[in-house]
Tab-separated table of C-alpha atoms in Angstrom:
chain	number	residue	atom	x	y	z
A	1	MET	CA	16.328	-7.245	18.252
A	2	ASP	CA	19.487	-6.723	16.183
A	3	PHE	CA	18.690	-5.543	12.640
A	4	ASN	CA	22.341	-5.080	11.651
A	5	PHE	CA	23.633	-7.166	8.772
A	6	THR	CA	26.690	-9.381	9.152
A	7	GLU	CA	29.978	-8.469	7.540
A	8	GLU	CA	29.410	-11.154	4.893
A	9	GLN	CA	25.916	-9.898	4.072
A	10	THR	CA	27.153	-6.319	3.784
A	11	MET	CA	29.945	-7.483	1.491
A	12	ILE	CA	27.450	-9.343	-0.728
A	13	ARG	CA	25.244	-6.233	-0.903
A	14	ASP	CA	28.150	-3.930	-1.790
A	15	SER	CA	29.599	-6.296	-4.412
A	16	LEU	CA	26.224	-6.818	-6.047
A	17	ALA	CA	25.424	-3.098	-6.016
A	18	ARG	CA	28.692	-2.376	-7.843
A	19	LEU	CA	28.071	-5.136	-10.378
A	20	ILE	CA	24.576	-3.893	-11.175
A	21	LYS	CA	25.769	-0.307	-11.473
A	22	ASP	CA	28.605	-1.273	-13.824
A	23	GLN	CA	26.957	-3.993	-15.909
A	24	TYR	CA	23.197	-3.736	-15.422
A	25	ASP	CA	22.379	-0.133	-16.254
A	26	PHE	CA	18.935	0.603	-17.672
A	27	ASP	CA	19.967	0.776	-21.352
A	28	THR	CA	21.824	-2.525	-21.085
A	29	ARG	CA	18.803	-4.152	-19.448
A	30	ARG	CA	16.520	-2.886	-22.227
A	31	LYS	CA	18.750	-4.520	-24.838
A	32	VAL	CA	18.877	-7.785	-22.893
A	33	VAL	CA	15.103	-7.901	-22.417
A	34	ALA	CA	14.557	-7.205	-26.131
A	35	SER	CA	17.060	-9.868	-27.225
A	36	LYS	CA	16.065	-13.338	-28.405
A	37	GLU	CA	17.381	-14.978	-25.242
A	38	GLY	CA	15.888	-12.434	-22.831
A	39	TRP	CA	18.662	-12.884	-20.268
A	40	ARG	CA	22.452	-13.152	-20.015
A	41	PRO	CA	23.885	-16.578	-19.119
A	42	GLU	CA	27.265	-14.883	-18.668
A	43	MET	CA	25.728	-12.640	-15.988
A	44	TRP	CA	24.295	-15.728	-14.287
A	45	ALA	CA	27.819	-17.161	-14.280
A	46	GLN	CA	29.087	-13.977	-12.638
A	47	PHE	CA	26.428	-14.282	-9.947
A	48	ALA	CA	27.712	-17.794	-9.299
A	49	GLU	CA	31.334	-16.595	-9.135
A	50	LEU	CA	30.354	-13.940	-6.582
A	51	GLY	CA	28.791	-16.639	-4.413
A	52	LEU	CA	25.266	-15.250	-4.741
A	53	LEU	CA	23.806	-18.609	-5.740
A	54	ALA	CA	25.497	-20.254	-2.735
A	55	ALA	CA	24.682	-17.572	-0.160
A	56	PRO	CA	21.372	-18.939	1.236
A	57	PHE	CA	22.559	-22.554	1.581
A	58	SER	CA	24.221	-24.233	4.549
A	59	GLU	CA	27.854	-25.236	4.396
A	60	GLU	CA	26.757	-28.888	4.578
A	61	ASP	CA	24.868	-28.370	1.319
A	62	GLY	CA	27.851	-26.664	-0.327
A	63	GLY	CA	26.714	-23.103	0.361
A	64	LEU	CA	28.092	-20.183	2.343
A	65	GLY	CA	26.108	-20.880	5.501
A	66	GLY	CA	23.483	-18.196	5.001
A	67	GLY	CA	19.698	-18.292	4.892
A	68	PRO	CA	16.616	-16.202	4.135
A	69	ILE	CA	18.263	-12.927	5.201
A	70	ASP	CA	21.009	-13.475	2.634
A	71	ALA	CA	18.359	-14.104	-0.035
A	72	MET	CA	16.618	-10.916	1.088
A	73	VAL	CA	19.811	-8.898	0.647
A	74	VAL	CA	20.331	-10.242	-2.877
A	75	MET	CA	16.714	-9.783	-3.939
A	76	GLU	CA	16.581	-6.169	-2.742
A	77	GLU	CA	19.589	-5.293	-4.898
A	78	PHE	CA	18.056	-7.187	-7.811
A	79	GLY	CA	14.906	-5.107	-7.366
A	80	LYS	CA	16.922	-1.906	-7.658
A	81	GLY	CA	18.374	-3.055	-10.981
A	82	LEU	CA	15.243	-4.835	-12.276
A	83	VAL	CA	17.370	-7.954	-12.740
A	84	VAL	CA	15.591	-10.590	-14.858
A	85	GLU	CA	17.859	-13.568	-14.182
A	86	PRO	CA	15.947	-16.347	-12.323
A	87	PHE	CA	17.407	-16.112	-8.805
A	88	LEU	CA	13.991	-16.425	-7.133
A	89	GLN	CA	12.973	-19.417	-9.250
A	90	THR	CA	16.265	-21.277	-9.031
A	91	VAL	CA	17.822	-20.417	-5.680
A	92	VAL	CA	14.875	-19.538	-3.434
A	93	LEU	CA	12.159	-21.833	-4.807
A	94	ALA	CA	14.025	-24.823	-6.250
A	95	GLY	CA	16.708	-24.477	-3.579
A	96	GLY	CA	14.026	-24.429	-0.903
A	97	PHE	CA	12.566	-27.687	-2.163
A	98	LEU	CA	15.966	-29.336	-2.567
A	99	LYS	CA	16.868	-28.464	1.032
A	100	ALA	CA	14.022	-30.814	1.984
A	101	GLY	CA	15.174	-33.465	-0.478
A	102	THR	CA	17.211	-36.613	0.013
A	103	SER	CA	20.993	-36.678	0.210
A	104	ALA	CA	21.070	-38.106	-3.313
A	105	GLN	CA	18.875	-35.277	-4.649
A	106	LYS	CA	21.051	-32.663	-2.991
A	107	GLU	CA	24.194	-34.279	-4.365
A	108	ASP	CA	22.715	-34.532	-7.845
A	109	HIS	CA	21.210	-31.032	-8.110
A	110	LEU	CA	22.504	-28.561	-5.512
A	111	ALA	CA	26.127	-28.471	-6.622
A	112	ALA	CA	25.059	-27.808	-10.221
A	113	LEU	CA	22.596	-25.156	-9.033
A	114	ILE	CA	25.173	-23.348	-6.904
A	115	SER	CA	27.741	-23.395	-9.711
A	116	GLY	CA	25.218	-21.886	-12.133
A	117	GLU	CA	25.216	-24.904	-14.432
A	118	ARG	CA	21.628	-25.895	-13.684
A	119	VAL	CA	18.656	-23.516	-13.809
A	120	PHE	CA	15.221	-24.336	-12.377
A	121	ALA	CA	11.676	-23.040	-12.737
A	122	PHE	CA	8.713	-23.696	-10.430
A	123	ALA	CA	5.703	-25.078	-12.324
A	124	TYR	CA	2.799	-24.755	-9.897
A	125	ALA	CA	0.150	-22.401	-11.333
A	126	GLU	CA	-2.691	-23.746	-13.451
A	127	PRO	CA	-5.252	-21.968	-15.646
A	128	LYS	CA	-8.154	-22.671	-13.247
A	129	GLY	CA	-6.222	-22.716	-9.982
A	130	ARG	CA	-6.136	-19.001	-9.136
A	131	TYR	CA	-3.907	-18.765	-6.012
A	132	ASN	CA	-4.895	-22.055	-4.356
A	133	LEU	CA	-1.727	-24.156	-4.232
A	134	ALA	CA	-3.816	-27.323	-3.750
A	135	ASP	CA	-6.057	-26.678	-6.761
A	136	LEU	CA	-4.394	-29.080	-9.187
A	137	GLU	CA	-5.594	-30.791	-12.355
A	138	THR	CA	-2.074	-31.941	-13.224
A	139	THR	CA	-1.820	-35.553	-12.078
A	140	ALA	CA	0.969	-37.943	-11.153
A	141	THR	CA	0.062	-41.630	-11.214
A	142	LYS	CA	2.169	-44.569	-10.108
A	143	ASP	CA	4.028	-46.326	-12.908
A	144	GLY	CA	5.949	-49.232	-11.447
A	145	SER	CA	8.472	-47.723	-9.059
A	146	GLY	CA	8.167	-44.327	-10.749
A	147	TRP	CA	5.450	-41.886	-11.814
A	148	LYS	CA	3.702	-40.574	-14.928
A	149	ILE	CA	2.830	-36.882	-14.979
A	150	SER	CA	0.161	-35.306	-17.196
A	151	GLY	CA	-1.266	-31.801	-17.197
A	152	HIS	CA	-0.769	-28.123	-18.004
A	153	LYS	CA	1.113	-25.491	-15.993
A	154	ALA	CA	0.567	-21.816	-16.769
A	155	VAL	CA	2.875	-18.773	-16.634
A	156	VAL	CA	5.947	-20.695	-15.482
A	157	ILE	CA	8.381	-17.815	-14.940
A	158	GLY	CA	11.919	-18.542	-16.107
A	159	ALA	CA	10.965	-21.804	-17.832
A	160	PRO	CA	12.470	-20.776	-21.216
A	161	TRP	CA	15.888	-20.656	-19.510
A	162	ALA	CA	15.451	-23.680	-17.236
A	163	SER	CA	17.087	-27.069	-17.513
A	164	HIS	CA	14.793	-28.574	-14.846
A	165	LEU	CA	11.309	-27.955	-13.463
A	166	ILE	CA	9.938	-28.360	-9.960
A	167	VAL	CA	6.368	-29.571	-10.569
A	168	THR	CA	3.394	-29.897	-8.235
A	169	ALA	CA	0.883	-32.598	-9.138
A	170	ARG	CA	-2.054	-34.400	-7.610
A	171	THR	CA	-1.303	-37.989	-6.644
A	172	SER	CA	-4.634	-38.754	-4.941
A	173	GLY	CA	-7.856	-37.192	-3.663
A	174	GLY	CA	-10.063	-34.460	-5.100
A	175	ARG	CA	-8.958	-31.461	-7.103
A	176	ARG	CA	-8.663	-29.066	-4.138
A	177	ASP	CA	-7.924	-31.517	-1.315
A	178	ALA	CA	-5.051	-30.642	1.003
A	179	LYS	CA	-3.903	-34.256	0.940
A	180	GLY	CA	-2.625	-35.873	-2.221
A	181	VAL	CA	-0.215	-33.142	-3.400
A	182	GLY	CA	3.223	-34.271	-4.576
A	183	VAL	CA	6.358	-32.416	-5.712
A	184	PHE	CA	8.553	-33.737	-8.545
A	185	ILE	CA	11.814	-32.838	-10.262
A	186	VAL	CA	11.408	-33.051	-14.031
A	187	ALA	CA	14.080	-32.446	-16.661
A	188	LYS	CA	12.674	-29.950	-19.165
A	189	ASP	CA	13.960	-32.036	-22.057
A	190	ALA	CA	12.180	-35.170	-20.806
A	191	LYS	CA	10.009	-36.993	-23.346
A	192	GLY	CA	6.441	-35.662	-23.203
A	193	VAL	CA	7.327	-32.149	-22.014
A	194	THR	CA	6.434	-29.347	-24.426
A	195	THR	CA	6.526	-25.598	-23.870
A	196	ARG	CA	5.203	-22.395	-25.404
A	197	ASP	CA	7.462	-19.496	-24.490
A	198	TYR	CA	6.559	-15.799	-24.370
A	199	PRO	CA	7.687	-12.484	-22.817
A	200	THR	CA	5.871	-11.022	-19.812
A	201	VAL	CA	4.822	-7.392	-19.417
A	202	ASP	CA	7.634	-6.719	-16.919
A	203	GLY	CA	10.452	-7.920	-19.168
A	204	ARG	CA	10.844	-11.503	-18.049
A	205	ARG	CA	10.136	-14.752	-19.931
A	206	ALA	CA	7.576	-17.438	-19.096
A	207	SER	CA	6.159	-20.617	-20.596
A	208	GLU	CA	2.998	-22.630	-20.800
A	209	VAL	CA	4.267	-26.116	-19.959
A	210	TYR	CA	2.429	-29.269	-21.036
A	211	PHE	CA	3.094	-32.750	-19.644
A	212	GLU	CA	1.891	-35.787	-21.583
A	213	ASN	CA	2.603	-39.045	-19.755
A	214	VAL	CA	6.022	-37.798	-18.667
A	215	THR	CA	7.834	-40.629	-16.907
A	216	VAL	CA	10.015	-39.900	-13.871
A	217	GLY	CA	11.704	-42.224	-11.430
A	218	ALA	CA	11.095	-42.618	-7.714
A	219	ASP	CA	14.163	-40.442	-7.168
A	220	ALA	CA	12.297	-37.475	-8.703
A	221	VAL	CA	9.925	-37.189	-5.728
A	222	ILE	CA	10.692	-34.532	-3.106
A	223	GLY	CA	9.172	-35.326	0.269
A	224	ASP	CA	5.970	-37.329	0.725
A	225	PRO	CA	4.205	-37.702	-2.648
A	226	SER	CA	0.834	-37.911	-0.900
A	227	ASP	CA	1.247	-35.055	1.587
A	228	SER	CA	3.572	-32.251	0.433
A	229	LEU	CA	1.225	-29.267	0.493
A	230	GLY	CA	2.835	-28.099	3.739
A	231	LEU	CA	6.249	-28.123	2.061
A	232	VAL	CA	4.887	-26.198	-0.947
A	233	GLU	CA	3.371	-23.572	1.354
A	234	LYS	CA	6.605	-23.228	3.346
A	235	VAL	CA	8.792	-22.741	0.277
A	236	THR	CA	6.239	-20.389	-1.283
A	237	ASP	CA	6.228	-18.246	1.876
A	238	GLU	CA	10.031	-18.068	1.642
A	239	ALA	CA	9.616	-16.916	-1.967
A	240	ILE	CA	7.053	-14.305	-0.883
A	241	ALA	CA	9.533	-12.844	1.624
A	242	ALA	CA	12.230	-12.695	-1.073
A	243	LEU	CA	9.774	-11.178	-3.553
A	244	CYS	CA	8.878	-8.504	-0.997
A	245	ALA	CA	12.575	-7.645	-0.719
A	246	GLU	CA	12.772	-7.260	-4.499
A	247	ALA	CA	9.779	-4.938	-4.370
A	248	CYS	CA	11.451	-2.834	-1.668
A	249	GLY	CA	14.478	-2.360	-3.917
A	250	ALA	CA	12.282	-1.339	-6.848
A	251	MET	CA	10.273	1.058	-4.653
A	252	LYS	CA	13.435	2.751	-3.408
A	253	VAL	CA	14.653	3.471	-6.936
A	254	ALA	CA	11.193	4.550	-8.105
A	255	ASN	CA	11.046	7.055	-5.238
A	256	ALA	CA	14.543	8.362	-5.941
A	257	GLN	CA	13.882	8.782	-9.657
A	258	THR	CA	10.609	10.579	-8.963
A	259	VAL	CA	12.212	13.016	-6.526
A	260	GLU	CA	15.033	13.688	-8.994
A	261	TYR	CA	12.564	14.291	-11.831
A	262	SER	CA	10.547	16.700	-9.671
A	263	LYS	CA	13.678	18.826	-9.259
A	264	THR	CA	14.269	19.180	-12.999
A	265	ARG	CA	10.754	19.268	-14.505
A	266	LYS	CA	9.453	22.822	-14.509
A	267	GLN	CA	5.910	24.126	-14.681
A	268	PHE	CA	5.199	27.870	-14.835
A	269	GLY	CA	8.958	28.390	-14.567
A	270	THR	CA	9.179	26.519	-11.235
A	271	PRO	CA	10.425	22.966	-10.523
A	272	ILE	CA	7.345	20.863	-9.745
A	273	GLY	CA	9.128	19.566	-6.647
A	274	LYS	CA	8.480	22.939	-5.040
A	275	PHE	CA	4.704	22.443	-5.189
A	276	GLN	CA	3.549	21.485	-1.727
A	277	VAL	CA	0.934	19.001	-2.906
A	278	LEU	CA	3.640	16.997	-4.720
A	279	GLN	CA	5.964	17.235	-1.732
A	280	HIS	CA	3.235	15.685	0.410
A	281	ARG	CA	2.693	12.970	-2.181
A	282	MET	CA	6.394	12.081	-2.323
A	283	ALA	CA	6.526	12.055	1.488
A	284	ASP	CA	3.690	9.507	1.419
A	285	MET	CA	5.668	7.459	-1.115
A	286	PHE	CA	8.664	7.495	1.244
A	287	ILE	CA	6.488	6.286	4.134
A	288	GLU	CA	5.028	3.471	2.006
A	289	HIS	CA	8.544	2.268	1.204
A	290	GLU	CA	9.715	2.386	4.818
A	291	GLN	CA	6.664	0.453	6.006
A	292	SER	CA	7.233	-2.118	3.266
A	293	VAL	CA	10.854	-2.593	4.355
A	294	SER	CA	9.783	-3.137	7.976
A	295	MET	CA	7.164	-5.722	6.986
A	296	THR	CA	9.674	-7.495	4.745
A	297	TYR	CA	12.165	-7.760	7.593
A	298	MET	CA	9.432	-9.095	9.871
A	299	ALA	CA	8.303	-11.728	7.371
A	300	THR	CA	11.888	-12.845	6.704
A	301	LEU	CA	12.696	-13.185	10.406
A	302	LYS	CA	9.547	-15.246	11.038
A	303	LEU	CA	10.154	-17.824	8.291
A	304	GLY	CA	11.562	-20.208	10.895
A	305	GLU	CA	8.552	-19.911	13.236
A	306	ASP	CA	5.563	-22.282	13.455
A	307	ASP	CA	3.334	-22.648	10.396
A	308	VAL	CA	0.599	-20.218	11.461
A	309	THR	CA	3.031	-17.472	12.528
A	310	ARG	CA	5.020	-17.861	9.300
A	311	LYS	CA	1.924	-17.803	7.088
A	312	LYS	CA	0.463	-14.732	8.820
A	313	ALA	CA	3.764	-12.860	8.548
A	314	ALA	CA	4.148	-13.710	4.850
A	315	SER	CA	0.566	-12.678	4.064
A	316	ALA	CA	0.825	-9.450	6.072
A	317	ALA	CA	4.002	-8.499	4.222
A	318	LYS	CA	2.495	-9.369	0.831
A	319	VAL	CA	-0.518	-7.154	1.548
A	320	ARG	CA	1.689	-4.234	2.598
A	321	ILE	CA	3.961	-4.710	-0.411
A	322	GLY	CA	1.008	-4.941	-2.791
A	323	GLN	CA	-0.577	-1.778	-1.447
A	324	GLY	CA	2.696	0.147	-1.167
A	325	GLY	CA	3.946	-0.942	-4.576
A	326	ARG	CA	0.703	0.091	-6.220
A	327	PHE	CA	0.731	3.493	-4.531
A	328	ILE	CA	4.379	4.220	-5.325
A	329	GLY	CA	4.074	2.954	-8.884
A	330	GLN	CA	0.962	4.949	-9.672
A	331	GLN	CA	2.148	8.149	-8.006
A	332	SER	CA	5.568	8.018	-9.661
A	333	ILE	CA	3.940	7.640	-13.073
A	334	GLN	CA	1.497	10.469	-12.381
A	335	ILE	CA	4.274	12.836	-11.284
A	336	HIS	CA	6.286	11.967	-14.386
A	337	GLY	CA	3.237	12.475	-16.573
A	338	GLY	CA	2.390	10.469	-19.693
A	339	MET	CA	6.064	10.076	-20.628
A	340	GLY	CA	6.466	7.921	-17.525
A	341	MET	CA	4.946	4.954	-19.372
A	342	THR	CA	7.203	5.217	-22.424
A	343	ASP	CA	9.691	2.403	-22.974
A	344	GLU	CA	12.602	4.835	-22.980
A	345	LEU	CA	12.012	5.992	-19.405
A	346	ALA	CA	13.040	3.654	-16.572
A	347	ILE	CA	10.206	4.592	-14.221
A	348	GLY	CA	7.615	2.824	-16.372
A	349	HIS	CA	9.569	-0.413	-16.084
A	350	TYR	CA	9.644	-0.142	-12.289
A	351	PHE	CA	5.892	0.465	-12.327
A	352	LYS	CA	5.319	-2.665	-14.425
A	353	ARG	CA	7.494	-4.817	-12.163
A	354	LEU	CA	5.803	-3.590	-8.984
A	355	THR	CA	2.411	-4.263	-10.575
A	356	MET	CA	3.380	-7.829	-11.464
A	357	ILE	CA	4.847	-8.518	-8.020
A	358	ASP	CA	1.418	-7.850	-6.509
A	359	SER	CA	-0.053	-10.760	-8.503
A	360	GLU	CA	2.708	-13.297	-7.834
A	361	PHE	CA	1.887	-15.976	-5.225
A	362	GLY	CA	-1.365	-14.212	-4.333
A	363	ASN	CA	-2.499	-10.606	-4.606
A	364	VAL	CA	-3.644	-8.236	-1.851
A	365	ASP	CA	-7.190	-9.626	-1.702
A	366	HIS	CA	-5.966	-13.230	-1.490
A	367	HIS	CA	-3.562	-12.552	1.345
A	368	LEU	CA	-6.018	-10.383	3.266
A	369	LYS	CA	-8.395	-13.352	3.197
A	370	ARG	CA	-5.627	-15.769	4.169
A	371	TYR	CA	-4.525	-13.598	7.091
A	372	THR	CA	-8.112	-13.170	8.284
A	373	GLU	CA	-8.811	-16.907	8.158
A	374	LEU	CA	-5.608	-17.745	10.029
A	375	SER	CA	-6.363	-15.151	12.695
A	376	ALA	CA	-9.956	-16.373	13.104
A	377	ALA	CA	-8.718	-19.959	13.483
A	378	GLU	CA	-6.294	-18.834	16.187
A	379	VAL	CA	-9.076	-17.051	18.083
A	380	ALA	CA	-11.329	-20.120	17.832
A	381	VAL	CA	-8.592	-22.383	19.210
A	382	ALA	CA	-7.846	-19.980	22.053
A	383	ALA	CA	-11.539	-19.811	22.962
A	384	GLU	CA	-11.889	-23.594	23.321
């Protein structure tokens, strides 16, 4: 199997790496995160000019003809710079849903998304839903030819910056039924939508979003309003693969900063990097990163496979990333000592981001269970 990147993908990686180095250094990021806005719309515009927002889309949809590997390349570089702009929410998640939309939906939304004019957030999580994508109390009921949406979505990452929301809602059936899940495009300024915005521990912004009889037209529905759980799972698995790539970028920098610190921090007149026990620990950190990269590549390459293969690959990668990110984060902080968690030192910010990545779209325990259940189902089918 060829693991080499194309010339275009290498060019995107190099251009983005230079941009982050020049305009997204740690001190600049700290100021942006602490600002009222919490992000830089002008940086988002630069991402659009570089073609980053167009990279994963087909040429027919107005993109550059790329796919999940292109998103992986971008997200890994974003992980290295701890970029807060909502690429995952807008391009990977919303873009993934819009790829499955109608021609009219693509025409209405994709061009504005690719140009950077329209920003999306994915409103799927609910206070009682844990990681079950079908566990929905938010409802969508028929209202003439359109729908009325009511409910509460929790921790909607990027919602303070969004112009539109992609919303999952129950259209029929019981609260956790696989059937009866619909996906809707909702303008954030629609009547009946209210938000409560707040910062997250890793420097991003999120919102609690409340829907009170929000009216949308029939053209707001993506896919089958009574049977879209499969689409939600597919797009979420694509987001998991991209999130794993971001984690790999953050792990790489965390390792590099820890090794560099071990060369300068002295104890008993000797750099701590000369202590064999710490050398072994940093070697283990290197191995965790390399294994995480391999699993991320595997998950990304299997996104186009059948549902079971794709789900198992995404869950396996998320488990490896969760375990590796926790190990690297904790060890890097321990080697730095207590100062590692101060706001002034970058390593603490990488630790916080890696910790939060573990909880997004299902933590280690959730995906271990998912992988086990999928594998058991495969064995049962094979035994019949």
